[in-house]
Structure formats: C-alpha cells, structure tokens
Coordinates of C-alpha atoms and ligand atoms in Angstrom, one line a residue:
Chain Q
X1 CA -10.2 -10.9 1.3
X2 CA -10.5 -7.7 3.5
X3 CA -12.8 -8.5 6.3
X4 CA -14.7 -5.0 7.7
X5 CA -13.4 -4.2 11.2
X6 CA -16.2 -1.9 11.8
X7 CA -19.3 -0.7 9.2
X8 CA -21.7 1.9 9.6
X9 CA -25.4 0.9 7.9
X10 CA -27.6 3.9 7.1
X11 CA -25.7 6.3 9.9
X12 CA -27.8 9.5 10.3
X13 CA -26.8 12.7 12.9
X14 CA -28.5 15.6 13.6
X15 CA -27.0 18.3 16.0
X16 CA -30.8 19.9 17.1
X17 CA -32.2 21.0 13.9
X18 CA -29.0 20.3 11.9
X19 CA -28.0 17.4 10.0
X20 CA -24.6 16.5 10.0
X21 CA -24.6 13.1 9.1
X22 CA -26.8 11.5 6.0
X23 CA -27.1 7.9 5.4
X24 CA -23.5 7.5 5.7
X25 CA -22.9 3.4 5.1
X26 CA -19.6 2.8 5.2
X27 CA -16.9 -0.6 5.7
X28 CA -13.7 -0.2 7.6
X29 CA -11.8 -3.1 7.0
X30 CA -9.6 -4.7 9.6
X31 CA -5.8 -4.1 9.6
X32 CA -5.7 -1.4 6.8
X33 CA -5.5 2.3 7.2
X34 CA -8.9 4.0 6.1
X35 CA -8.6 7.9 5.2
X36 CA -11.7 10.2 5.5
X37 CA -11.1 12.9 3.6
X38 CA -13.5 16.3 2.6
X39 CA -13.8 19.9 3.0
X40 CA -14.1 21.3 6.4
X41 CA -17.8 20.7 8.1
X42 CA -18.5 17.6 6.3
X43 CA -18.8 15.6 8.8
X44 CA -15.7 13.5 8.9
X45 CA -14.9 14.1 13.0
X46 CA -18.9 13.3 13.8
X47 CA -18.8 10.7 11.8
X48 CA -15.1 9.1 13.4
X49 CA -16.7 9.9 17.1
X50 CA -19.8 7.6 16.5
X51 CA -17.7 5.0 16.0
X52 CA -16.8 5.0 19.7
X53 CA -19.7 6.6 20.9
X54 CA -17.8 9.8 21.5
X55 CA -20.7 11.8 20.2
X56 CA -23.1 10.6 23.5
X57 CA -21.3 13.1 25.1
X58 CA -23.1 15.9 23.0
X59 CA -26.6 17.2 24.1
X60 CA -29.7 17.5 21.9
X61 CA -27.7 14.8 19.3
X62 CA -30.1 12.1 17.6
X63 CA -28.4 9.4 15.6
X64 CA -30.7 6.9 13.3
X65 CA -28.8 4.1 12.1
X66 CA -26.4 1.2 13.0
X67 CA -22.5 0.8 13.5
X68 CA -21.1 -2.5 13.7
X69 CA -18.1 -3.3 15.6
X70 CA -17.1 -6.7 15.1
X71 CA -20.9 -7.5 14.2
X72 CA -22.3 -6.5 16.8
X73 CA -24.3 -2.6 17.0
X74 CA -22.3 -0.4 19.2
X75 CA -26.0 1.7 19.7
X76 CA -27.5 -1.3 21.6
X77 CA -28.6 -0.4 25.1
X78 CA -26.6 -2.9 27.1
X79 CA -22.9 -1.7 25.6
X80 CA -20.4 -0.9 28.2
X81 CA -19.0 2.3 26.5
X82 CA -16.3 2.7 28.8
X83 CA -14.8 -0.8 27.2
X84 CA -16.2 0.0 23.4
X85 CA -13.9 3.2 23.9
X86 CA -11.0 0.7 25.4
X87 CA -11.2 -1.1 22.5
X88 CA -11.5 1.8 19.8
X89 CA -9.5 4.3 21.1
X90 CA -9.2 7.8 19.5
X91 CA -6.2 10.6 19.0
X92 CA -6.9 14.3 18.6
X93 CA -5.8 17.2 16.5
X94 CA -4.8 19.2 19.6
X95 CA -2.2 16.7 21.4
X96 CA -4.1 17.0 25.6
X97 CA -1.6 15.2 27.8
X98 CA -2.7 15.3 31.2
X99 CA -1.1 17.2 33.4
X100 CA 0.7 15.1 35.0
X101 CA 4.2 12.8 34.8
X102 CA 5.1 11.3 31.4
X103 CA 4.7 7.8 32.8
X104 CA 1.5 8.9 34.8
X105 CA 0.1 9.6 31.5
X106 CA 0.5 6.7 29.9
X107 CA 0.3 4.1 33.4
X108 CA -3.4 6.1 33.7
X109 CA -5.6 4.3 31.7
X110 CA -3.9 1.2 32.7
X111 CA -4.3 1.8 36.2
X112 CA -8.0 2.7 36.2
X113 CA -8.6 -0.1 34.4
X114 CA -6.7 -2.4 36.9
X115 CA -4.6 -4.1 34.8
X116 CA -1.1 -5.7 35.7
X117 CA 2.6 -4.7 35.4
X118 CA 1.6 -1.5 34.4
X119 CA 5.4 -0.5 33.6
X120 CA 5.8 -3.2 31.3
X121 CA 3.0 -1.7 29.7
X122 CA 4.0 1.8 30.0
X123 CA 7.1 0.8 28.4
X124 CA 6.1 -1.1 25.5
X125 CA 3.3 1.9 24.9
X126 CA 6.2 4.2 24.6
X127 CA 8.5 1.9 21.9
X128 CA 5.4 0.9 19.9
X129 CA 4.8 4.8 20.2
X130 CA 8.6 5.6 18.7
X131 CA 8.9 7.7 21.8
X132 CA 10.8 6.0 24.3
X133 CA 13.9 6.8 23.5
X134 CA 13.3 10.7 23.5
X135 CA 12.0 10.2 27.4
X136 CA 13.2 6.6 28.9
X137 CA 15.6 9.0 31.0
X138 CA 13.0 11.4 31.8
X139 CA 9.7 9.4 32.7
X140 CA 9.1 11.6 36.1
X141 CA 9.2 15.1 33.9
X142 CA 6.1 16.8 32.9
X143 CA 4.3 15.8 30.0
X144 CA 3.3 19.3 28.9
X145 CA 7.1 20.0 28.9
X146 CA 7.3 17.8 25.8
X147 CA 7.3 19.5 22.0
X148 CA 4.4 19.2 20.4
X149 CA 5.5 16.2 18.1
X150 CA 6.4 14.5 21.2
X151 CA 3.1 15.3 23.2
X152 CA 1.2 13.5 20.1
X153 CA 3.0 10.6 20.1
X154 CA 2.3 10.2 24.1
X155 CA -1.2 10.8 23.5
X156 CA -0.9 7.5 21.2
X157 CA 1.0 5.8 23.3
X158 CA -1.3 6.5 25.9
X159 CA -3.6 5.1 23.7
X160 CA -1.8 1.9 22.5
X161 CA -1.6 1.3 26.8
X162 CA -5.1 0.2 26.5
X163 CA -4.4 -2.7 24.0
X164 CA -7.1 -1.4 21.5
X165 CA -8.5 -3.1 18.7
X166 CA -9.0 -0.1 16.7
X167 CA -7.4 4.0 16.9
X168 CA -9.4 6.5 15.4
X169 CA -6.9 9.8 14.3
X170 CA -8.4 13.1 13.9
X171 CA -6.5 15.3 12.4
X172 CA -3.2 14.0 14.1
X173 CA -0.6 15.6 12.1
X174 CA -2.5 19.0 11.7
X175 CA -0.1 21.0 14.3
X176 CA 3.0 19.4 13.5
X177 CA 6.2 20.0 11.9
X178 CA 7.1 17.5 8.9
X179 CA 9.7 15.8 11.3
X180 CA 7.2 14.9 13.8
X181 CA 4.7 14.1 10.6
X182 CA 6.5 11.7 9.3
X183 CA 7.4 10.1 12.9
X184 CA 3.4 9.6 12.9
X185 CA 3.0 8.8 10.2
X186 CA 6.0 6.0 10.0
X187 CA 4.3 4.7 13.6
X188 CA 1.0 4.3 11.9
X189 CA 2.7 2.4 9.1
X190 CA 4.1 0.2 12.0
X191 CA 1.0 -0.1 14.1
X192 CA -0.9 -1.1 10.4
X193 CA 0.1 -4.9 11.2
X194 CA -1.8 -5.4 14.7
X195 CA -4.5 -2.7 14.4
X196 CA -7.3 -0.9 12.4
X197 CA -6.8 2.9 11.9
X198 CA -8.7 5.5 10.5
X199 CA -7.6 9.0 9.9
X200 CA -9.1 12.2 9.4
X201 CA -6.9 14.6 7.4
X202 CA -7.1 17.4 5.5
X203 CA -3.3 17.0 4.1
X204 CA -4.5 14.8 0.5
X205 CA -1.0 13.6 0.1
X206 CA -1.0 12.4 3.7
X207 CA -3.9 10.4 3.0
X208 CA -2.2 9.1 -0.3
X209 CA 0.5 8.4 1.3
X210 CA -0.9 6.2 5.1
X211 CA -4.0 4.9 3.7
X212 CA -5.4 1.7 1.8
X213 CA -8.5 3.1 1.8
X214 CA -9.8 7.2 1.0
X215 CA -13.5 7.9 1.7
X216 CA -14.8 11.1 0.1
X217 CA -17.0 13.1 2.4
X218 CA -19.0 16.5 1.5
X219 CA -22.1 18.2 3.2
X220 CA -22.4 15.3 5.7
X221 CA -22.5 12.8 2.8
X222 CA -20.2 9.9 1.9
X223 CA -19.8 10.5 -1.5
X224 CA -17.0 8.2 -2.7
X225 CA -14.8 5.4 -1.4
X226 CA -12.3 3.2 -2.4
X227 CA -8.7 2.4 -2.9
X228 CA -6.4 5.2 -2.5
X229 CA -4.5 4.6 -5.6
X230 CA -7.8 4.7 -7.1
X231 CA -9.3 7.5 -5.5
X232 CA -6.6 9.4 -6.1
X233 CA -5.3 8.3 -10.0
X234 CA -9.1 7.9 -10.8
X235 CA -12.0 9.4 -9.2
X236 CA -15.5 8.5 -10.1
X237 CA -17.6 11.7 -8.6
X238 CA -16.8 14.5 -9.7
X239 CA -16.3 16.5 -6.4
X240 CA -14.3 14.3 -5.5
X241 CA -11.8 14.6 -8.5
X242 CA -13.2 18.9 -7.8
X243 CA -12.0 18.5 -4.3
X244 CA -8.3 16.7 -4.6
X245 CA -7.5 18.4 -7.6
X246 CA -8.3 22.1 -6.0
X247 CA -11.1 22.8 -7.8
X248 CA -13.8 23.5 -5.2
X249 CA -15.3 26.8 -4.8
Chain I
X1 CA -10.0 30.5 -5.9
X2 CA -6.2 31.4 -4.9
X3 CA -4.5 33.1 -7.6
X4 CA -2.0 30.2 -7.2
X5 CA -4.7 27.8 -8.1
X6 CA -5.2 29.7 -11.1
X7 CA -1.6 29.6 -12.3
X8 CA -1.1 26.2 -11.7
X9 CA -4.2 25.3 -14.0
X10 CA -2.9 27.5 -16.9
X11 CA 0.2 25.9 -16.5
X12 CA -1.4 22.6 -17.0
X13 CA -3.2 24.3 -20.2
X14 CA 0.1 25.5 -20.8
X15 CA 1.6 21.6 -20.8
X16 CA -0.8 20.7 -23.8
X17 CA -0.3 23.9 -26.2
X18 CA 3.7 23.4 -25.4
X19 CA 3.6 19.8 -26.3
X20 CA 0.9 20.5 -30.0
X21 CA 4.3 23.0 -30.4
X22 CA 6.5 19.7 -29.8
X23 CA 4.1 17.9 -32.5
X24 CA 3.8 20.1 -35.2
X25 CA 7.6 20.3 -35.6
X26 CA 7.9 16.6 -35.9
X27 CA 5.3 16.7 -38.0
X28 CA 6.7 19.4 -39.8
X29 CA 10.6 17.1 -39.7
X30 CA 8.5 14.0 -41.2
X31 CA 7.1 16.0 -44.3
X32 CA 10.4 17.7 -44.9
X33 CA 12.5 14.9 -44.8
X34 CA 10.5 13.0 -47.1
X35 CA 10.0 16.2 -49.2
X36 CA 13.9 15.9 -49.7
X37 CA 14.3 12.4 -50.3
X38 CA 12.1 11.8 -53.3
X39 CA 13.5 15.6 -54.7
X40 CA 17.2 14.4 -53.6
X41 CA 17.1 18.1 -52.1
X42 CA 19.9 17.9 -49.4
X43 CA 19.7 21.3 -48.1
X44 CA 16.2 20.6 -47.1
X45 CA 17.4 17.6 -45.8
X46 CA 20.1 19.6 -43.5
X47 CA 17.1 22.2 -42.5
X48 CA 15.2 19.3 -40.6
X49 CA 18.6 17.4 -39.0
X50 CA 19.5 21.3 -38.7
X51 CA 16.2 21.5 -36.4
X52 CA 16.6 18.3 -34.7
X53 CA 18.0 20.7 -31.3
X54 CA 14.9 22.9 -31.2
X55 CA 12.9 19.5 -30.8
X56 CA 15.5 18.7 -27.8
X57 CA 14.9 21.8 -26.3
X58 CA 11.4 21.5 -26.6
X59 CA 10.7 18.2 -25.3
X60 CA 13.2 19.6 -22.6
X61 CA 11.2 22.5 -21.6
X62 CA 8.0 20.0 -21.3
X63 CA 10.0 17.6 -18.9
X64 CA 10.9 20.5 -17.1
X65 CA 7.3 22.0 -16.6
X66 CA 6.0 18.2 -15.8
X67 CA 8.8 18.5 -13.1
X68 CA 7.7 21.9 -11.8
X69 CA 4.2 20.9 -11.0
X70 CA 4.8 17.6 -10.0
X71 CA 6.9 19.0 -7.3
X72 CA 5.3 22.2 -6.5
X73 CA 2.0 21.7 -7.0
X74 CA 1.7 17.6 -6.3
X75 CA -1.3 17.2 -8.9
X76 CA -3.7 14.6 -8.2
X77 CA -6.4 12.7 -10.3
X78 CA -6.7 14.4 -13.6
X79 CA -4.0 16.7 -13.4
X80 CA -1.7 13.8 -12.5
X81 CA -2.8 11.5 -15.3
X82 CA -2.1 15.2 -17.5
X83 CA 1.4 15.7 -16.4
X84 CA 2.4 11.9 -16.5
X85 CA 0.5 11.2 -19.9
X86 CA 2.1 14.5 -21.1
X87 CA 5.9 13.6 -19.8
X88 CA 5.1 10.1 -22.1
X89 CA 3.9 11.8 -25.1
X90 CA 6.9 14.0 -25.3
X91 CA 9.2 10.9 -25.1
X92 CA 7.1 9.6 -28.0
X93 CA 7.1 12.9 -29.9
X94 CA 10.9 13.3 -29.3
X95 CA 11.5 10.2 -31.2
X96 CA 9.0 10.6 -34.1
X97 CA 11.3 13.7 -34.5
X98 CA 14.6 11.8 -34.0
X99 CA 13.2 9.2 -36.8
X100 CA 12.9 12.0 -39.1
X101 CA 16.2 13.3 -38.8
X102 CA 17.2 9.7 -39.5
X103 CA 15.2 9.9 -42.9
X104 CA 16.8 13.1 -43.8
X105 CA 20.0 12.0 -43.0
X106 CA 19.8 9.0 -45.8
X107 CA 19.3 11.9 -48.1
X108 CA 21.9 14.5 -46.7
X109 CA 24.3 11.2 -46.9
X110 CA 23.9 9.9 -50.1
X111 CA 26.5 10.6 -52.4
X112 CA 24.6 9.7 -55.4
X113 CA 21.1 10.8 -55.9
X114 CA 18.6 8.0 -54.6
X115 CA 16.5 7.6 -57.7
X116 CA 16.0 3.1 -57.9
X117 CA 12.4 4.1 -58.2
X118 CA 9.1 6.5 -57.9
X119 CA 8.6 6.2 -54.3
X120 CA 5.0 6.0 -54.5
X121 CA 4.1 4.6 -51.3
X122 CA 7.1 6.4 -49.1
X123 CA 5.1 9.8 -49.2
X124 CA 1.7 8.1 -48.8
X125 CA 2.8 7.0 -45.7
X126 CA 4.8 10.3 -44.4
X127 CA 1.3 11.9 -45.1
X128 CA -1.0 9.2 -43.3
X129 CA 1.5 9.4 -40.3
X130 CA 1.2 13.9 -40.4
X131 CA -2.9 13.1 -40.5
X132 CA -2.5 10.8 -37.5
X133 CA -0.8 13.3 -36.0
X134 CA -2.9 16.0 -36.3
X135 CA -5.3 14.1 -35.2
X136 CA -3.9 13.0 -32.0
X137 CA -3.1 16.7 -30.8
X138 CA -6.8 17.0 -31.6
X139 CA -7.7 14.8 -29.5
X140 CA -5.1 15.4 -26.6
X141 CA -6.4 19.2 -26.5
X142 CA -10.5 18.6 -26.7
X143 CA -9.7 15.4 -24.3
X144 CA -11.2 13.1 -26.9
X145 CA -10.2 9.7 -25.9
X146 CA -12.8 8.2 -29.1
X147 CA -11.7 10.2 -31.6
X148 CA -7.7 9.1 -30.2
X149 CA -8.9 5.7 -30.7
X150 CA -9.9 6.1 -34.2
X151 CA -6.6 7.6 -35.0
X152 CA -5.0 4.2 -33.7
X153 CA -7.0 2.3 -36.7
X154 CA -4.9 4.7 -39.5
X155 CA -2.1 2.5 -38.7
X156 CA -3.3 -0.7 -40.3
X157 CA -3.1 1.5 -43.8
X158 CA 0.5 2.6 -42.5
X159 CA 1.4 -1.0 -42.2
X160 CA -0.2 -2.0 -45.5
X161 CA 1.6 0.5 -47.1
X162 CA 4.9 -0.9 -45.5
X163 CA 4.4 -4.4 -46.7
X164 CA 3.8 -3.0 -50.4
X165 CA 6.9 -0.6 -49.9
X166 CA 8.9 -3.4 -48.8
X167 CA 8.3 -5.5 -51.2
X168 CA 8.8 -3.7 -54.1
X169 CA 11.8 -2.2 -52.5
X170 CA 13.1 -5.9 -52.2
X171 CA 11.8 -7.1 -55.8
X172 CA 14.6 -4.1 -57.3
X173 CA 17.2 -4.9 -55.1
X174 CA 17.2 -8.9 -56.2
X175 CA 16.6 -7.2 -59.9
X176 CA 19.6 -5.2 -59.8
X177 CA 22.0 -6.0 -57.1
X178 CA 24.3 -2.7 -57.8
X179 CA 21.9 -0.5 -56.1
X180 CA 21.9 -2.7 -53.0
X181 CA 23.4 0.0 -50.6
X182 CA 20.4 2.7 -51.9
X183 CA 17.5 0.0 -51.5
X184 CA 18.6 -0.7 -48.0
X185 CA 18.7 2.7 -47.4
X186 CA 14.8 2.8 -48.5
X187 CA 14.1 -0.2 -46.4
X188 CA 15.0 1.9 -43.4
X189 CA 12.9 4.9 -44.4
X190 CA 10.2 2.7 -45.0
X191 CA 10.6 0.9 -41.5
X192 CA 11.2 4.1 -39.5
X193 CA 7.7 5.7 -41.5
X194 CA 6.3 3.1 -39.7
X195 CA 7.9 2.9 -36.5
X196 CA 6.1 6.8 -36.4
X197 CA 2.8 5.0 -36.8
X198 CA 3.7 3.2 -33.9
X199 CA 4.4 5.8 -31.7
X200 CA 1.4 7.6 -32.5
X201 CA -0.6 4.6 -31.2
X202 CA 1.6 5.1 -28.0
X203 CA 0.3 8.7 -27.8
X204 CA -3.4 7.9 -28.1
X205 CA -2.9 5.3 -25.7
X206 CA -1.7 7.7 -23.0
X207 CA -4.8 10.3 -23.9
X208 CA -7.3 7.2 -23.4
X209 CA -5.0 6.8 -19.9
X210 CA -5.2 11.2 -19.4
X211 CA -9.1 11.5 -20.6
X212 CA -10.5 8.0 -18.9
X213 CA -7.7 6.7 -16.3
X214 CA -7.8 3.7 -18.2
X215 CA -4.8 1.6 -19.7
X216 CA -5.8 0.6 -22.9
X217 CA -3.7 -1.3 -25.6
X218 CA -4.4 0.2 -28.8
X219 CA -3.1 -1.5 -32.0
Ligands
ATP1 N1 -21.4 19.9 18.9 C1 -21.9 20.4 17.9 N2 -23.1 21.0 17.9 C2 -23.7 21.5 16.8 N3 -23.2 21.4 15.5 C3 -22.0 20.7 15.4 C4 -21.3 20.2 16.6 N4 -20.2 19.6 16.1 C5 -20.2 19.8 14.8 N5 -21.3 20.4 14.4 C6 -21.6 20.8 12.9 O1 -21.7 19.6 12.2 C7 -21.1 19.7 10.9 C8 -20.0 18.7 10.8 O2 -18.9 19.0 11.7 P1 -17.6 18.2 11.9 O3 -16.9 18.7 13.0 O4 -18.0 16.8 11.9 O5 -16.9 18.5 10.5 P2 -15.4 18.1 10.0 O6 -15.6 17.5 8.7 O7 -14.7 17.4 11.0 O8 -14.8 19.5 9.8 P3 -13.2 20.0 10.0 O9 -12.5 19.5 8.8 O10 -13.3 21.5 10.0 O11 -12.8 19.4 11.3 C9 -20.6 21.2 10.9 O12 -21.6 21.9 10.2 C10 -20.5 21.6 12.3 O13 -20.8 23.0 12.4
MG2 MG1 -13.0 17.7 12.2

C-alpha cells in the first residue's frame, strides 16, 4: 500500500484575472518520487509552490481548495509556514547559493532555526548531498565559486540541513551538464528511502527514469496520472501520449 | 513541428512498409516452396533457399532502423510499443522465412522425386498460412488490433489440417515402410506449415501489444 504524503483536493489558482490552476486533485504518496510533467505554462511550478505555501508570497493570488500534508490543510489560518516550508523544502531551476561561505550556506538554516551541532549537520548535509568530497577541503571558499553542478547539489544539501519531510525539485537538472545530471539524479535515487520528492522536468526521459509516479499537466489541468511505466508505455489521454511522443502543436 | 519531428515519424511509417516488404517475401518463400514440393521442381526450390539472404538483410535493415530511433530519437508511448512490436515481428517474420527455406530444402535434397501421395492438405495449409499473413500486415499497417485477432482464429483450421496431414502421412508410412525416409520428410513440412501458423499468432499478438498496450495471449 502507498500511503499519500501530501494530496491536493479540488486546488484552484488564479494570478488576478488568470487562472492557472483548475481543480487540480492530486495524491503524492510518501517515499516515492512523483514527476509533473507538461508543456511550459501549465502550471506545474504553481502548482509545486502551493504545496509549501510558496505562492503566499505572490500578490493579487486567490487559491480555492485544500492541500493536505500529513492530513492536515496547509491553508488553515493557524499554520506556521516558516515550519511547513522546514518540513517541505524546495530546490530551484537556477541553483541561488547565498553569498556567502560553503559551510555558511548550508550551517544557515540550521542556525536560524537554533538547532545543535550544527557541523555535524553541515556535514552529513553535504555526504547525503554527494558533495562533500568535492569541498570537505574547501568549506571556507565561496559558494558562488562552485560549478554549477556543484552549486545545485549545495542548494540540496542546504536543503537536506533542515531534516525535511518532503523536497519539492523544480526543474533541477535544467542548467546542467549530463555529469552533474546524473549526480542529481543518482542523489534523488538515494534520498528516495527517507523522503518524498517531487520533480518538475521538462526532460521526459528524466522523469522516466527518477520517478514512480508521472502526472500529466496542460493548461493548468491535471490531465493524467499514474505509474511511470504506465504513463509512459501506455497513456490513456491522448495529449498525454500527443505530448511525450512529440506530437503537440 | 521541427522538421526533425517530421523525419522521425516517417521513419516510424517507414518501420511498417519495410517490415510488409519483410512479409511478402516470406510469404512469397512459403508459396514457392510448397509450389516446388508437390511439382518436384528443384530449381524453384533453389530460387526461394537462393532468397533466404535478402530475407536476412531485410530483417537486418529493420533491426537497424529500430536501433536508430530507439537511440536517437528515445520514442515513448506509441512509438515505443511500434519500434519494439516491430523489432518482435521481424524475429517472427525471419523465421517464417527460415521455415520455408527448410521446406524447399526437402525438395532441393531429395534424390528421388517425393511422390508417396497427392499432398492435398500440404498446399491447403501453405495457402491458409499466406491468407493469415496478409492479413496480419493488414492489420499491422491500419493498426487493427480486432481484425489481428481474427486472424489468430485461422490457426485452429491450420492445426486441423495438421492432424489430417499427419495422419495420413503416418497411415502410408506403416503401409509401406520403403518410403519411410520421404514420409518423414512430409512430416516435417507438415510440422513446420504449422509452426508458421504459430508465429503468425505471435505477430498479432505484438499488434494487439502496438495498437492497445495490452499483452494478450492469442491462441
Ligand atoms: N507571478 C505570476 N503572476 C501572474 N501570472 C503568473 C505568475 N506566475 C505564473 N503565472 C502564469 O501562470 C501560468 C502557469 O505558470 P507556471 O510557471 O506555473 O508554469 P510552468 O508549467 O511551471 O511552466 P514552465 O515549464 O515554463 O516553467 C502561466 O500562464 C504563467 O504565465
Ligand atoms: Mg516552471
């Protein structure tokens, strides 16, 4: 049995006027890796930010709708988003290190946060992150002197530092060589064990290759999900078969 | 859409007029060598074992094209079940033809002309096995997984018409024991017409897979 880590029940979005998100319901289950896939402007990164609350950030934004994390609605007034977006942390196309030390990076959240032996964890972050031993010898350097690859994989370990639950990946692999894309992608294939993922990608054989799970997103509708294998041997919709095989416009 | 796009898809059209090429010739092998075993013509018997290479290099440019696209173009969905169905079908076509040449060969062989009886049923069956193929490639090109069921159902009259071959190929041989080496030759004519059968039900199986993504067991 796959128990949901997180489910979206009748998730609507409008940006103003716009809307980008229609009655998306939708089950992430726990300890798998969950692929959104769909053409650009479907929705797939609104929809990934409302699962941490990312999108309160954006002005003149409505959402109608639940999300369940662990049962409980994420969009109820008296959630500590600051600890919801501990717990579900998220990794961006663009690696953004701050600008700071490598070790400040990842010690950061940690520190803020107060917790303990904040090397330990800085360490551990960076071997669970398949990045320490690239840097162990340079942990005072700057982080933005790091290649690309390696700025992405300290933006995850910055994020593993937190101890979260769940790590939402937009687009992760999108600037990156294949060498560093299969680093990532070998990480999230060790991280699969301990935590829920979900990544966005526009790279279909990525997503055949990390995930368990493929949704099917197109004109801020979910239009098909289900097993990769399946989604990607068998489609039901036809844009979705339209869209993987190529077909589209 | 990129003109890339567009070459890849006729390439996947490509992959089913390539492989109806691959079929009509072992189509064409069946009819010939059963042509030349009940006319004893051994030249005609040569021509199809003569034409066994041209079926090897066909199946061998299908592998190749499956290859191509599966590691250029990485198809997905439908266009993966095409290329995989396809590289299956070709294996099956490949040794329709290579029963065929087997057939001719018990002509082009024989020493003495293979006359024990009227083969009655032998050619019966060679022709229900060319209908079931033309059928099939039918099928595989208007992505007709019903109508490549149907075609699996031909194959109980293949195996009826084995049984009755059989027998009656036996009944002479205990009848007259001097002509044991030609009837045994006739036995394995009759089992290799319908070993085809067989494989024909392979290929319809793998156009159910291409047209519906579904494993079926036909037959
Ligand atoms: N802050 C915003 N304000 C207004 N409209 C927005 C905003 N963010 C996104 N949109 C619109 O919402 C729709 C969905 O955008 P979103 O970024 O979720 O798509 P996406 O599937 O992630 O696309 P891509 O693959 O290009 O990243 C688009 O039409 C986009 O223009
Ligand atoms: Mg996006």
């Amino acid at each position: 049995m796959v128990t949901s880590k997180i489910v979206s029940k009748n998730l609507s979005l409008w940006y103003g006027e716009k809307q980008a998100l229609k009655n998306i319901s939708l089950e992430i289950p726990e300890k798998k890796i969950t692929a959104l896939i769909g053409p650009s402007g479907c929705g797939k990164s609104t929809f990934i930010r409302c699962l941490n609350r990312m999108n309160d950030l954006v002005d003149k934004i409505r959402i109608e709708g639940e999300v369940f994390y662990d049962n409980n609605n994420i969009y109820e007034k008296n959630v500590d988003v600051v600890e919801l977006r501990k717990r579900i942390g998220m990794v961006f196309q663009k690696p953004n290190p701050f600008p700071m030390s490598i070790y400040d990076n990842v010690a950061y959240g940690p520190r803020i946060h107060g917790m303990k032996n904040v090397d330990k964890i800085v360490e551990r972050s960076l071997k669970d992150a398949a990045l320490w031993e690239e840097v162990s010898d340079r942990l005072d350097h700057p982080a933005l002197g790091l290649s690309g690859g390696q700025q992405q994989r300290l933006c995850i370990a910055r994020t593993l530092a937190m101890r979260p639950d769940v790590i939402l990946f937009d687009e992760p692999c999108s600037a990156l060589d294949p060498i560093s894309t299969g680093k990532i992608e070998s990480l999230m294939e060790t991280l699969k064990d301990n935590y829920t993922q979900v990544i966005v990608t526009h790279n279909m054989q990525q997503a055949a290759r990390v995930s368990s799970f493929t949704a099917f997103f197109l004109l801020g509708e979910l239009i098909e999900v289900g097993e990769t294998k399946r989604i990607f041997e068998m489609p039901q919709m036809k844009s979705t078969e339209d869209y993987i095989t190529g077909r589209f416009g | 859409m990129s003109p890339y796009r567009e070459r890849y898809h006729r390439k996947l059209d490509d992959l089913v007029d390539q492989t109806r090429d691959l079929a009509n010739q072992a189509s064409s092998a069946i009819g010939k060598s059963v042509a030349a075993l009940s006319e004893s013509n051994v030249d005609l018997a040569k021509e199809v074992i003569k034409n066994d290479q041209s079926v090897d290099d066909q199946s061998q440019r299908i592998e190749d094209l499956c290859m191509e696209l599966l590691a250029l173009q990485q198809p997905m969905a439908k266009d993966l079940r095409r290329v995989i169905g396809i590289l299956k079908i070709a294996i099956d076509l490949e040794r329709i033809s290579d029963l065929a040449v087997d057939v001719a060969r018990v002509t082009a062989q024989s020493k003495d002309k293979i006359q024990i009886t009227k083969l009655e049923y032998i050619p019966k069956m060679a022709e229900v096995d060319r209908k079931m193929l033309a059928q099939t490639m039918e099928a595989l090109a208007n992505g007709d997984a019903d109508l490549a069921r149907q075609v699996t159902k031909w194959d109980y009259e293949i195996d009826g018409l084995y049984v009755k071959a059989r027998d009656k190929i036996l009944k002479i041989i205990i009848e007259r024991p001097e002509v044991i080496n030609e009837g045994t030759s006739l036995l394995m004519v009759n089992r290799h017409l319908e070993r085809i059968g067989d494989h024909i039900c392979n290929i319809c199986e793998a156009i159910v897979y291409m047209v519906e993504g579904r494993r079926e067991h036909l037959n």
